[in-house]
XYZ file of C-alpha atoms in Angstrom:
705
model
C -0.064 0.066 0.093
C 1.271 3.477 -0.800
C 0.335 5.856 2.029
C 1.076 9.583 0.951
C -0.067 11.933 3.833
C 2.106 14.558 3.379
C 1.856 18.301 3.495
C 2.032 20.947 0.466
C 5.926 21.121 0.614
C 6.590 17.590 0.479
C 4.057 16.973 -2.265
C 5.643 19.770 -4.367
C 9.057 17.890 -3.873
C 7.724 14.669 -4.753
C 5.631 15.803 -7.762
C 8.990 17.555 -8.893
C 10.805 14.343 -8.547
C 8.072 12.590 -10.954
C 8.318 15.277 -13.521
C 12.247 15.120 -13.379
C 11.842 11.437 -14.107
C 9.345 12.280 -16.814
C 11.885 14.500 -18.426
C 14.547 11.696 -18.101
C 12.311 8.944 -19.623
C 11.081 11.415 -22.226
C 14.546 12.318 -23.218
C 15.338 8.561 -23.730
C 12.511 7.615 -25.600
C 12.881 10.726 -27.918
C 16.137 9.288 -28.751
C 14.115 6.675 -30.787
C 12.966 9.256 -33.171
C 13.851 12.207 -35.348
C 12.005 15.510 -35.018
C 9.071 15.958 -37.547
C 5.733 16.991 -38.052
C 3.032 15.111 -36.567
C 0.498 13.376 -38.664
C -2.680 15.276 -38.776
C -4.604 12.971 -36.748
C -2.087 13.237 -33.732
C -0.384 16.626 -34.056
C -0.680 19.796 -32.345
C -3.458 20.657 -33.888
C -6.430 21.890 -32.155
C -8.938 22.515 -34.755
C -12.189 21.108 -34.217
C -12.479 17.610 -36.303
C -16.398 17.242 -37.611
C -17.211 13.735 -37.747
C -17.822 12.545 -41.310
C -19.574 9.467 -43.040
C -15.868 8.563 -44.405
C -14.253 8.345 -40.975
C -12.703 4.950 -40.377
C -13.697 2.808 -37.299
C -12.128 -0.666 -36.439
C -13.938 -1.892 -33.612
C -16.547 -3.977 -35.186
C -14.520 -6.142 -37.575
C -10.898 -5.257 -36.397
C -10.165 -3.395 -40.014
C -10.820 0.077 -41.061
C -14.711 0.501 -41.722
C -16.299 3.695 -43.085
C -18.766 4.858 -40.444
C -21.327 5.386 -42.797
C -21.342 1.696 -43.517
C -21.241 0.687 -39.887
C -24.371 -1.392 -39.086
C -25.530 -0.213 -35.568
C -24.345 2.857 -33.427
C -20.716 3.695 -32.927
C -19.352 6.920 -31.555
C -15.557 7.938 -31.852
C -13.093 10.368 -29.809
C -10.267 10.961 -32.011
C -6.611 11.059 -30.719
C -6.511 14.619 -31.305
C -9.680 15.689 -29.517
C -8.924 13.400 -26.492
C -5.526 15.683 -26.178
C -7.408 18.829 -26.424
C -9.832 17.409 -23.715
C -6.839 16.437 -21.291
C -9.157 14.520 -19.115
C -8.553 14.060 -15.484
C -9.945 10.873 -15.847
C -11.637 8.875 -18.777
C -15.021 9.686 -17.934
C -14.326 13.299 -18.601
C -13.865 12.574 -22.121
C -16.367 9.367 -22.385
C -19.140 11.436 -21.224
C -19.322 13.900 -24.130
C -20.848 11.051 -25.846
C -24.387 9.885 -26.205
C -25.737 7.269 -23.820
C -22.993 7.369 -21.446
C -23.292 8.297 -18.069
C -19.969 7.491 -15.915
C -20.005 8.489 -12.314
C -16.607 9.601 -10.978
C -15.723 8.482 -7.458
C -12.751 9.156 -5.453
C -9.417 9.405 -7.581
C -9.523 6.637 -9.971
C -12.857 5.072 -8.936
C -15.852 5.510 -11.238
C -19.081 3.499 -12.113
C -20.295 3.057 -15.575
C -23.542 3.406 -17.713
C -23.605 2.742 -20.930
C -27.545 2.574 -22.548
C -28.105 1.246 -18.915
C -28.393 2.599 -15.204
C -25.151 3.088 -13.324
C -24.638 -0.338 -12.522
C -22.525 -1.619 -9.250
C -21.157 -4.984 -7.680
C -20.951 -7.842 -10.362
C -23.459 -6.068 -12.689
C -21.116 -3.036 -12.886
C -18.051 -5.008 -13.435
C -19.455 -7.543 -16.201
C -22.060 -5.685 -18.019
C -19.387 -3.347 -20.203
C -16.542 -4.730 -22.128
C -13.181 -2.659 -22.111
C -10.580 -3.305 -24.675
C -7.147 -2.166 -25.752
C -6.715 -2.278 -29.443
C -9.415 -4.924 -29.487
C -8.218 -7.091 -26.766
C -10.132 -7.419 -23.520
C -8.277 -5.696 -20.952
C -9.309 -8.471 -18.092
C -10.434 -11.789 -18.211
C -14.593 -12.027 -18.502
C -15.513 -13.576 -15.208
C -12.804 -11.408 -13.099
C -13.805 -7.943 -14.496
C -13.194 -4.820 -12.205
C -16.184 -2.049 -11.814
C -12.951 0.530 -11.678
C -11.851 -0.971 -14.932
C -10.714 2.162 -16.481
C -8.252 2.946 -13.863
C -6.279 0.406 -15.839
C -6.728 2.247 -19.405
C -4.253 4.292 -20.857
C -6.284 7.161 -22.661
C -3.475 9.703 -21.737
C -1.359 8.927 -25.091
C -4.322 7.938 -27.380
C -5.145 6.703 -30.911
C -8.665 7.478 -30.298
C -11.564 5.866 -28.224
C -14.446 3.847 -29.984
C -17.568 3.128 -28.034
C -20.621 0.965 -29.148
C -23.621 0.975 -27.111
C -25.839 -2.043 -26.607
C -24.671 -5.655 -27.265
C -21.366 -5.751 -29.218
C -20.890 -7.658 -32.359
C -20.131 -11.369 -32.697
C -16.336 -10.749 -32.276
C -17.254 -10.008 -28.710
C -18.554 -12.146 -25.928
C -18.945 -12.068 -22.247
C -19.156 -8.280 -20.896
C -20.206 -6.882 -24.343
C -23.712 -6.632 -23.181
C -24.666 -2.974 -22.217
C -21.697 -1.767 -24.661
C -17.903 -1.899 -25.030
C -15.278 0.926 -24.993
C -12.084 0.197 -27.160
C -9.006 2.405 -26.273
C -6.835 2.571 -29.167
C -3.211 2.853 -28.885
C -1.324 5.420 -30.801
C 0.776 4.215 -33.842
C 4.197 5.314 -34.815
C 3.896 7.813 -37.546
C 6.160 8.167 -40.798
C 9.122 10.089 -39.816
C 8.908 9.938 -36.184
C 7.598 12.388 -33.689
C 8.131 13.563 -30.075
C 5.775 15.226 -27.282
C 6.001 16.108 -23.907
C 3.164 17.711 -21.871
C 3.611 19.000 -18.393
C 0.648 20.615 -16.418
C -0.338 21.486 -13.002
C -3.875 22.199 -11.366
C -6.004 22.945 -8.445
C -5.794 20.487 -5.541
C -2.193 19.829 -6.149
C -2.685 17.901 -9.479
C 0.671 17.522 -11.279
C 0.861 15.558 -14.369
C 3.379 14.501 -16.918
C 2.946 12.875 -20.255
C 5.221 11.768 -23.101
C 5.283 9.969 -26.537
C 7.946 9.599 -29.343
C 8.021 7.425 -32.235
C 10.275 6.288 -35.032
C 9.731 4.355 -38.402
C 12.530 2.629 -40.322
C 12.547 1.007 -43.768
C 13.941 -2.473 -44.034
C 14.652 -4.921 -46.941
C 12.012 -6.116 -49.248
C 9.546 -3.346 -48.912
C 9.206 -3.924 -45.023
C 8.868 -1.217 -42.352
C 9.468 -1.019 -38.819
C 7.954 1.441 -36.334
C 8.313 1.994 -32.712
C 6.424 3.968 -30.093
C 7.319 4.621 -26.341
C 4.618 6.688 -24.380
C 4.403 7.449 -20.558
C 2.187 8.981 -18.250
C 2.697 10.276 -14.449
C 0.108 11.702 -12.272
C 0.221 13.186 -8.931
C -3.176 14.247 -7.581
C -3.177 15.752 -4.139
C -6.958 15.140 -3.824
C -10.028 17.384 -3.669
C -11.079 16.079 -0.030
C -9.048 15.894 3.013
C -6.755 12.925 3.554
C -7.272 11.654 -0.142
C -4.906 11.493 -3.373
C -4.095 9.622 -6.020
C -0.733 8.285 -7.883
C -0.666 6.666 -11.242
C 2.079 5.686 -13.318
C 1.320 4.254 -16.829
C 3.774 3.103 -19.684
C 3.222 1.665 -23.064
C 5.608 0.358 -25.960
C 4.078 -0.443 -29.344
C 6.076 -2.074 -32.365
C 4.646 -2.264 -35.901
C 5.854 -4.380 -38.774
C 4.657 -4.061 -42.256
C 5.297 -6.232 -45.274
C 3.582 -6.886 -48.582
C 1.708 -9.894 -47.188
C 2.069 -9.550 -43.333
C 1.287 -6.871 -40.740
C 2.024 -7.123 -37.099
C 1.331 -4.814 -34.095
C 2.682 -5.629 -30.743
C 1.974 -3.689 -27.451
C 3.258 -3.904 -23.795
C 1.428 -1.742 -21.315
C 1.931 -1.500 -17.720
C -0.351 0.480 -15.084
C 0.160 1.059 -11.254
C -2.181 2.986 -9.121
C -1.865 3.887 -5.543
C -4.783 5.912 -4.043
C -5.792 7.233 -0.579
C -9.649 6.969 -1.130
C -12.238 9.546 0.118
C -15.364 7.777 0.946
C -19.073 8.670 0.465
C -20.222 11.883 2.165
C -23.579 12.674 3.827
C -24.028 15.840 2.177
C -22.528 17.623 -1.261
C -23.598 21.005 -0.257
C -22.141 21.593 3.415
C -18.230 22.129 2.841
C -17.697 20.904 6.323
C -18.770 17.685 5.246
C -18.253 17.089 1.692
C -14.465 18.376 1.762
C -13.748 16.166 4.710
C -13.123 12.269 4.636
C -14.975 10.090 6.889
C -12.833 7.359 6.012
C -9.260 8.671 6.332
C -7.713 5.088 6.184
C -9.236 3.910 2.951
C -6.988 3.089 0.340
C -6.779 1.375 -3.218
C -3.567 -0.068 -4.677
C -3.448 -1.793 -7.967
C -1.314 -2.733 -10.841
C -1.796 -4.268 -14.373
C 0.396 -5.712 -17.015
C -0.525 -6.491 -20.477
C 0.916 -7.729 -23.874
C -0.882 -8.705 -27.177
C 0.489 -9.113 -30.678
C -1.848 -8.925 -33.453
C -0.657 -10.662 -36.644
C -2.159 -10.399 -39.926
C -1.026 -12.805 -43.119
C -2.344 -12.747 -46.529
C -3.004 -16.120 -47.538
C -4.202 -15.178 -50.806
C -6.026 -11.819 -52.734
C -9.217 -12.985 -50.906
C -8.208 -14.874 -47.715
C -6.455 -13.596 -44.621
C -5.674 -15.078 -41.362
C -5.633 -12.874 -38.098
C -4.061 -14.297 -34.868
C -3.807 -12.382 -31.718
C -1.984 -14.088 -28.643
C -2.106 -12.052 -25.628
C -1.152 -12.519 -21.844
C -2.202 -10.145 -18.658
C -1.376 -9.908 -14.930
C -2.942 -7.814 -12.205
C -3.201 -7.549 -8.560
C -5.424 -5.187 -6.267
C -5.605 -4.487 -2.639
C -8.187 -2.050 -1.193
C -9.935 -1.258 2.108
C -13.683 -1.944 1.440
C -14.672 1.285 3.405
C -18.111 1.354 2.090
C -18.914 -1.787 4.065
C -19.361 -2.227 7.811
C -16.410 -3.678 9.418
C -14.217 -2.170 6.579
C -12.646 -5.652 5.741
C -9.334 -5.618 3.332
C -9.950 -7.342 -0.312
C -6.988 -8.790 -2.156
C -7.505 -10.065 -5.610
C -5.683 -10.730 -8.914
C -5.251 -12.949 -11.817
C -3.354 -14.007 -14.664
C -4.416 -14.849 -17.986
C -3.508 -15.614 -21.363
C -5.443 -16.260 -24.648
C -5.519 -16.318 -28.610
C -7.993 -14.481 -30.712
C -8.003 -15.969 -34.206
C -9.860 -15.446 -37.220
C -10.122 -16.352 -41.019
C -11.315 -13.403 -42.933
C -12.619 -14.231 -46.595
C -13.802 -11.909 -49.191
C -16.410 -13.368 -51.758
C -17.116 -11.930 -55.089
C -19.878 -9.443 -54.943
C -18.828 -7.492 -52.047
C -19.481 -10.117 -49.639
C -17.550 -11.024 -46.748
C -17.261 -13.706 -43.827
C -15.085 -13.955 -40.487
C -14.745 -17.355 -39.100
C -13.194 -16.814 -35.479
C -12.395 -18.917 -32.583
C -11.556 -17.465 -29.201
C -9.737 -19.145 -26.355
C -8.761 -17.965 -22.880
C -7.414 -19.566 -19.637
C -7.323 -17.646 -16.329
C -6.029 -18.660 -12.836
C -7.491 -16.142 -10.274
C -7.765 -15.606 -6.535
C -9.617 -13.537 -4.153
C -9.433 -13.067 -0.053
C -11.619 -10.711 2.247
C -10.265 -10.414 5.615
C -11.628 -8.167 8.447
C -8.977 -7.166 10.879
C -11.258 -5.819 13.732
C -14.685 -6.126 15.208
C -17.854 -4.363 13.551
C -18.752 -1.457 15.599
C -22.570 -1.229 16.169
C -23.541 -4.504 14.950
C -23.781 -8.027 16.607
C -20.487 -9.555 16.613
C -21.696 -12.804 14.879
C -23.342 -11.014 12.115
C -19.927 -9.250 10.564
C -17.307 -11.207 12.185
C -13.679 -10.610 12.503
C -11.240 -12.650 10.433
C -11.713 -14.321 7.213
C -14.805 -13.790 5.264
C -13.739 -15.391 1.941
C -10.659 -16.904 0.511
C -10.877 -18.877 -2.809
C -9.042 -19.522 -6.235
C -10.785 -19.865 -9.579
C -9.362 -21.309 -12.482
C -11.440 -20.406 -15.733
C -11.588 -21.653 -19.292
C -13.568 -19.769 -22.136
C -13.786 -21.055 -25.511
C -16.036 -19.216 -28.196
C -16.297 -20.060 -31.825
C -18.010 -17.345 -33.933
C -19.169 -16.159 -37.516
C -19.521 -12.426 -38.649
C -20.808 -12.161 -42.274
C -21.632 -9.246 -44.410
C -23.585 -9.720 -47.629
C -24.184 -6.768 -50.173
C -27.744 -7.337 -50.964
C -27.613 -4.392 -53.513
C -25.126 -1.721 -54.493
C -26.469 0.460 -51.456
C -27.856 -2.153 -49.261
C -25.830 -4.308 -46.708
C -27.058 -7.352 -44.591
C -24.962 -8.490 -41.566
C -25.376 -11.576 -39.613
C -23.133 -12.972 -36.830
C -23.348 -15.882 -34.285
C -21.268 -16.776 -31.288
C -21.150 -19.469 -29.000
C -19.488 -19.038 -25.634
C -18.482 -22.146 -23.454
C -17.266 -20.974 -19.708
C -15.734 -23.242 -17.125
C -14.990 -22.253 -13.575
C -13.181 -24.605 -11.448
C -13.430 -22.995 -7.830
C -11.545 -24.045 -4.937
C -12.524 -22.822 -1.267
C -9.199 -22.340 0.917
C -11.458 -21.505 4.191
C -13.675 -23.463 6.256
C -16.931 -24.679 4.438
C -20.210 -23.004 5.952
C -21.474 -19.819 7.222
C -19.921 -17.350 9.478
C -22.030 -14.532 10.094
C -23.711 -13.411 7.172
C -20.891 -14.959 4.974
C -21.493 -18.229 2.929
C -18.541 -20.113 2.053
C -19.343 -23.119 -0.142
C -17.496 -26.361 -0.889
C -15.288 -26.441 -4.029
C -17.076 -27.104 -7.083
C -17.234 -26.784 -10.940
C -19.651 -24.360 -12.583
C -20.256 -24.465 -16.311
C -22.161 -21.955 -18.856
C -23.266 -22.141 -22.352
C -24.226 -18.852 -24.099
C -25.183 -18.290 -27.675
C -25.798 -14.674 -29.068
C -27.238 -14.083 -32.443
C -26.598 -10.669 -34.469
C -28.285 -9.304 -37.668
C -28.701 -5.931 -39.150
C -29.567 -4.116 -42.209
C -27.865 -1.055 -43.496
C -29.023 1.255 -46.658
C -27.476 4.172 -48.107
C -30.568 6.274 -49.033
C -27.798 8.616 -50.803
C -24.323 9.994 -50.192
C -25.435 11.991 -47.261
C -27.917 9.464 -45.551
C -27.506 6.090 -44.059
C -30.265 4.261 -42.235
C -29.794 0.895 -40.238
C -31.841 -1.441 -37.949
C -29.806 -3.747 -35.635
C -31.085 -6.844 -33.868
C -28.635 -8.444 -31.180
C -28.637 -10.566 -28.002
C -25.907 -9.747 -25.469
C -25.096 -12.239 -22.768
C -22.346 -12.854 -20.014
C -21.940 -15.551 -17.514
C -21.960 -14.829 -14.051
C -19.054 -13.031 -12.428
C -16.998 -15.294 -10.145
C -17.620 -13.056 -7.273
C -21.477 -13.465 -8.280
C -21.151 -17.271 -7.841
C -18.625 -17.741 -4.750
C -18.924 -14.429 -2.621
C -22.160 -15.642 -1.384
C -24.076 -14.610 1.843
C -26.340 -16.906 4.034
C -29.795 -17.781 2.786
C -28.365 -17.970 -0.789
C -28.278 -21.008 -2.808
C -24.951 -21.942 -4.606
C -25.469 -22.244 -8.447
C -28.665 -20.144 -8.581
C -26.598 -17.342 -10.767
C -27.528 -17.813 -14.271
C -25.914 -16.281 -17.274
C -27.578 -12.864 -18.054
C -28.986 -12.018 -21.433
C -30.249 -8.721 -23.189
C -32.041 -8.730 -26.212
C -31.783 -5.431 -28.146
C -33.303 -3.613 -31.161
C -32.212 -0.232 -32.509
C -33.098 1.949 -35.471
C -30.766 4.455 -36.497
C -29.691 7.052 -39.275
C -26.534 8.893 -39.840
C -25.642 11.473 -42.282
C -24.706 15.015 -43.269
C -27.628 17.396 -43.698
C -26.548 20.811 -44.975
C -22.965 20.526 -43.126
C -24.369 19.165 -39.977
C -23.185 15.563 -39.156
C -25.692 13.558 -37.279
C -26.163 10.224 -35.903
C -29.416 9.184 -34.139
C -31.102 6.135 -33.065
C -34.186 4.589 -31.129
C -33.336 1.476 -29.052
C -35.452 -1.074 -26.884
C -33.753 -3.463 -24.845
C -35.088 -6.265 -22.485
C -32.771 -7.837 -19.813
C -33.468 -10.910 -17.792
C -31.667 -12.994 -14.880
C -30.362 -9.584 -13.618
C -28.259 -10.364 -10.790
C -27.712 -7.688 -8.025
C -27.567 -6.907 -4.379
C -30.695 -5.727 -2.512
C -31.150 -3.220 0.504
C -30.523 -6.227 2.852
C -27.120 -6.969 1.305
C -28.671 -10.181 -0.246
C -28.237 -10.921 -3.786
C -31.087 -11.247 -6.337
C -30.736 -13.604 -9.308
C -33.804 -13.146 -11.147
C -34.152 -9.595 -11.669
C -35.699 -8.122 -15.236
C -35.373 -4.620 -16.759
C -36.523 -2.916 -19.764
C -34.573 -0.184 -21.475
C -36.061 2.318 -24.129
C -34.585 5.686 -25.337
C -33.238 8.050 -28.134
C -29.977 9.021 -28.631
C -28.555 12.000 -30.628
C -24.885 12.817 -31.637
C -24.259 16.126 -34.101
C -21.517 18.422 -35.066
C -21.381 21.370 -37.322
C -19.108 24.412 -38.426
C -21.384 27.627 -37.645
C -18.975 29.955 -39.756
C -16.413 32.715 -38.710
C -14.403 30.329 -36.904
C -17.258 28.890 -34.575
C -18.479 25.383 -34.520
C -20.839 23.212 -32.404
C -20.980 19.805 -31.046
C -23.750 17.987 -29.066
C -24.520 14.471 -27.615
C -28.148 13.944 -26.091
C -29.878 10.925 -24.465
C -33.424 10.097 -23.225
C -33.909 6.857 -21.765
C -36.327 5.380 -19.362
C -34.834 2.201 -17.499
C -37.217 0.331 -15.511
C -37.656 -2.641 -13.302
C -39.783 -5.594 -14.959
C -40.562 -7.472 -11.590
C -41.439 -7.270 -8.046
C -39.208 -7.765 -5.001
C -39.670 -6.962 -1.288
C -36.310 -6.410 0.588
C -37.245 -5.098 4.136
C -38.064 -1.257 3.610
C -36.896 -1.446 -0.157
C -40.025 -2.446 -2.477
C -39.271 -2.666 -6.145
C -42.380 -2.658 -8.177
C -42.881 -3.609 -11.770
C -42.526 -0.433 -13.925
C -40.619 1.428 -11.356
C -37.426 3.372 -12.445
C -34.297 1.730 -11.908
C -32.240 3.662 -9.206
C -29.308 5.803 -10.556
C -30.540 6.067 -14.115
C -31.181 9.918 -14.979
C -33.738 10.001 -17.902
C -31.693 12.934 -19.626
C -28.051 13.247 -20.162
C -26.464 15.932 -22.525
C -23.392 17.465 -23.632
C -23.021 20.711 -25.598
C -19.686 22.170 -26.634
C -19.535 25.621 -28.280
C -15.899 26.089 -29.881
C -13.955 28.878 -31.761
C -10.736 28.710 -33.681
C -8.810 31.620 -34.882
C -8.289 31.566 -38.705
C -4.688 30.839 -38.425
C -5.515 27.872 -36.294
C -3.062 28.878 -33.301
C -5.955 29.384 -30.817
C -8.894 26.964 -29.954
C -11.213 27.628 -27.252
C -14.457 25.575 -26.263
C -17.370 26.059 -23.722
C -18.724 22.892 -22.647
C -22.105 22.572 -20.659
C -22.607 19.103 -19.084
C -26.157 18.018 -17.893
C -27.222 15.246 -15.762
C -30.854 14.870 -15.062
C -32.531 14.035 -12.005
C -32.767 10.380 -10.700
C -33.973 7.860 -7.926
C -31.281 7.375 -5.510
C -32.807 4.097 -4.390
C -34.673 1.134 -5.846
C -37.940 1.827 -4.072
C -38.133 5.271 -5.881
C -38.247 7.261 -2.555
C -35.265 9.487 -2.517
C -34.257 11.558 -5.544
C -31.130 13.767 -6.537
C -32.217 16.558 -8.438
C -29.557 16.369 -11.129
C -27.059 19.344 -12.023
C -25.777 21.444 -14.886
C -21.912 22.174 -15.168
C -19.995 24.671 -17.312
C -16.414 24.068 -18.142
C -13.943 26.354 -20.458
C -10.871 24.891 -22.593
C -8.152 26.683 -24.222
C -5.271 25.711 -26.366
C -2.668 28.233 -27.855
C 0.342 27.610 -30.053
C 2.684 29.948 -28.632
C 5.487 29.008 -31.131
C 6.260 26.430 -33.689
C 6.806 23.718 -31.438
C 5.190 25.211 -28.016
C 1.692 25.151 -26.976
C 0.052 26.605 -24.134
C -3.487 25.176 -22.562
C -5.777 25.221 -19.791
C -9.062 24.534 -18.691
C -11.478 25.886 -16.028
C -13.753 23.481 -14.664
C -17.188 24.025 -12.931
C -16.636 27.604 -14.030
C -19.827 28.682 -11.851
C -18.717 26.942 -8.676
C -21.984 24.793 -8.705
C -22.416 22.303 -5.902
C -23.211 18.804 -7.337
C -22.697 15.133 -6.529
C -20.806 13.017 -9.222
C -22.976 10.115 -7.518
C -25.889 9.972 -5.162
C -27.480 6.712 -3.685
C -28.894 5.300 -0.532
C -27.080 2.897 1.451
C -26.866 1.405 5.112
C -29.895 3.978 6.138
C -29.329 7.287 4.614
C -28.170 9.100 1.686
C -24.724 9.304 0.587
C -22.921 11.148 -2.203
C -19.391 11.180 -3.916
C -19.260 15.080 -4.091
C -18.474 17.039 -7.226
C -15.221 19.141 -7.399
C -15.353 22.687 -6.727
C -14.285 25.228 -9.236
C -10.712 24.197 -10.532
C -8.205 25.460 -12.873
C -5.500 23.388 -14.832
C -2.539 25.129 -16.954
C -0.127 23.259 -19.092
C 2.457 23.311 -21.961
C 2.950 20.739 -24.595
C 6.549 20.613 -26.543
C 5.999 18.785 -29.818
C 8.774 18.061 -32.599
């Protein structure tokens, strides 16, 4: 555990040391490359990039696909836009997209919503798939509800998001949606960039990247990129803070019939956590920390190699072997008794596919994915629980178990050109999951905890997908997409049980979805909009009494809109809006918590909006943007008895090219110093909040060569 309770002078010295280290690493990495202008997508560049129908996306098939011909919704944040946003955490950038409502907690903690309520526990960890260059960042049954703390978004080749069930290439966790973090590739001629920033609450950050490409014999090309990010965050609240170090190395090889992209990514997080507060309006409460001993330490290491080999003009083999290792240690400050959880897993696998082009514009991908995981978890409480009977939440070991997992998944994805302007897609995935669980603690009940004997559980899930897309003209495309998403239970759902629960009652969760959408360019206004309806069954969650419910059902319906346009005279506008209704479709009584069929799911605002008004000087040297962030009201509990009123926040960003290689940037967040909560819910007898930050200022400089 990293403990960093120190004063402002000590923190400044520590941050200075980090930045000095960053400068040293940057100098070393820069030696790989020759100073050159950056590519248009990645350069110093802060002009607003208006989405176009010819914009390429890679998430659905793994290859460049025109956004106009993408069957189903997809949104993209370019690497250039991500650099301009300079997000404190990924949620700041991702919440600019329709259908996303990620709630930021303390430090790197967060809870995600993608075309869904904000989900917690196993549902929050398992309902969303987080990818790095198309490879899952974690094993499916061992997901992390704070998964994006393991993403490296600071040096980005872009972020792509699919809302609702993912395509046939993706299995467990791609249920409510997926987020694909793309690494930045090397660029021809090489490049180098170093960014330093300082902000309110003693927030220091250093980010660097450099690349070089070299030609080899027989028309081959080798590309190298090294990137790093170092964050030292003093924390908005008392006794809180965050330190993160991230690094990535990428190697690209290109030959006439072979392409290779290999990445090695390392992430380390040390956090002093500020827990929930009973008020988000009273500074004496929300700026303090009732859990000064809370912490979260985690690290992750990932490696992947994507290899493409052209077997013939119309046949290609793609193989992606990968390996992962991660561990986490944190104080469960949100539970009575504050036990310590330690967990981790190592895993390896192979994503393989055979891509066939067929005469007439048709294509078929035959794929097979295989993964093996060895994971473990322990939960131990060091002292007695105050205010409860000693036998209810006992001191000592609550859980201690290992799980070995095997996932095998054949799939097919096909595209058929029914007419010059009409494309039909169909896919089917079968996924077999096997968990081999070993209990390392005495079997039986201790307090409210149930430790079950060692056992094996197996799940078989089938997820079909079909879609139809039609280009009405060069400026308008419409689509219909019908898909099923599914996920095997998380290992914590199966083996972290409480008394009165029955082992094996958790089933694979399924979600059936239909969406109808259109995208196009109307008089210079890019837009994408869709209507969706989804039904989920076997929803597994924890009720107000702390016990798990295994047979929940929910319905989800809404409309989403994304648009962007140049207004003239240097002005432009971009917006994302969502109206969605997420409701329970069953009844359940847990003491004072009564769930009724038709009630709103808790933590599910019906309205979300993000609007940005931008201005760029004619010479392109200055870019500024005013952002409005809207979160509508929502119920804080499943009984629909307590409501958070929502909030509206305004932010200002500015980027100025001071010289050819020097850029100054800054942002003013929460301009009007609005009091709001990033998250609001009801727990352990009363309302609780993660307070949003007061007004904050960040300034920095970027050196680009």
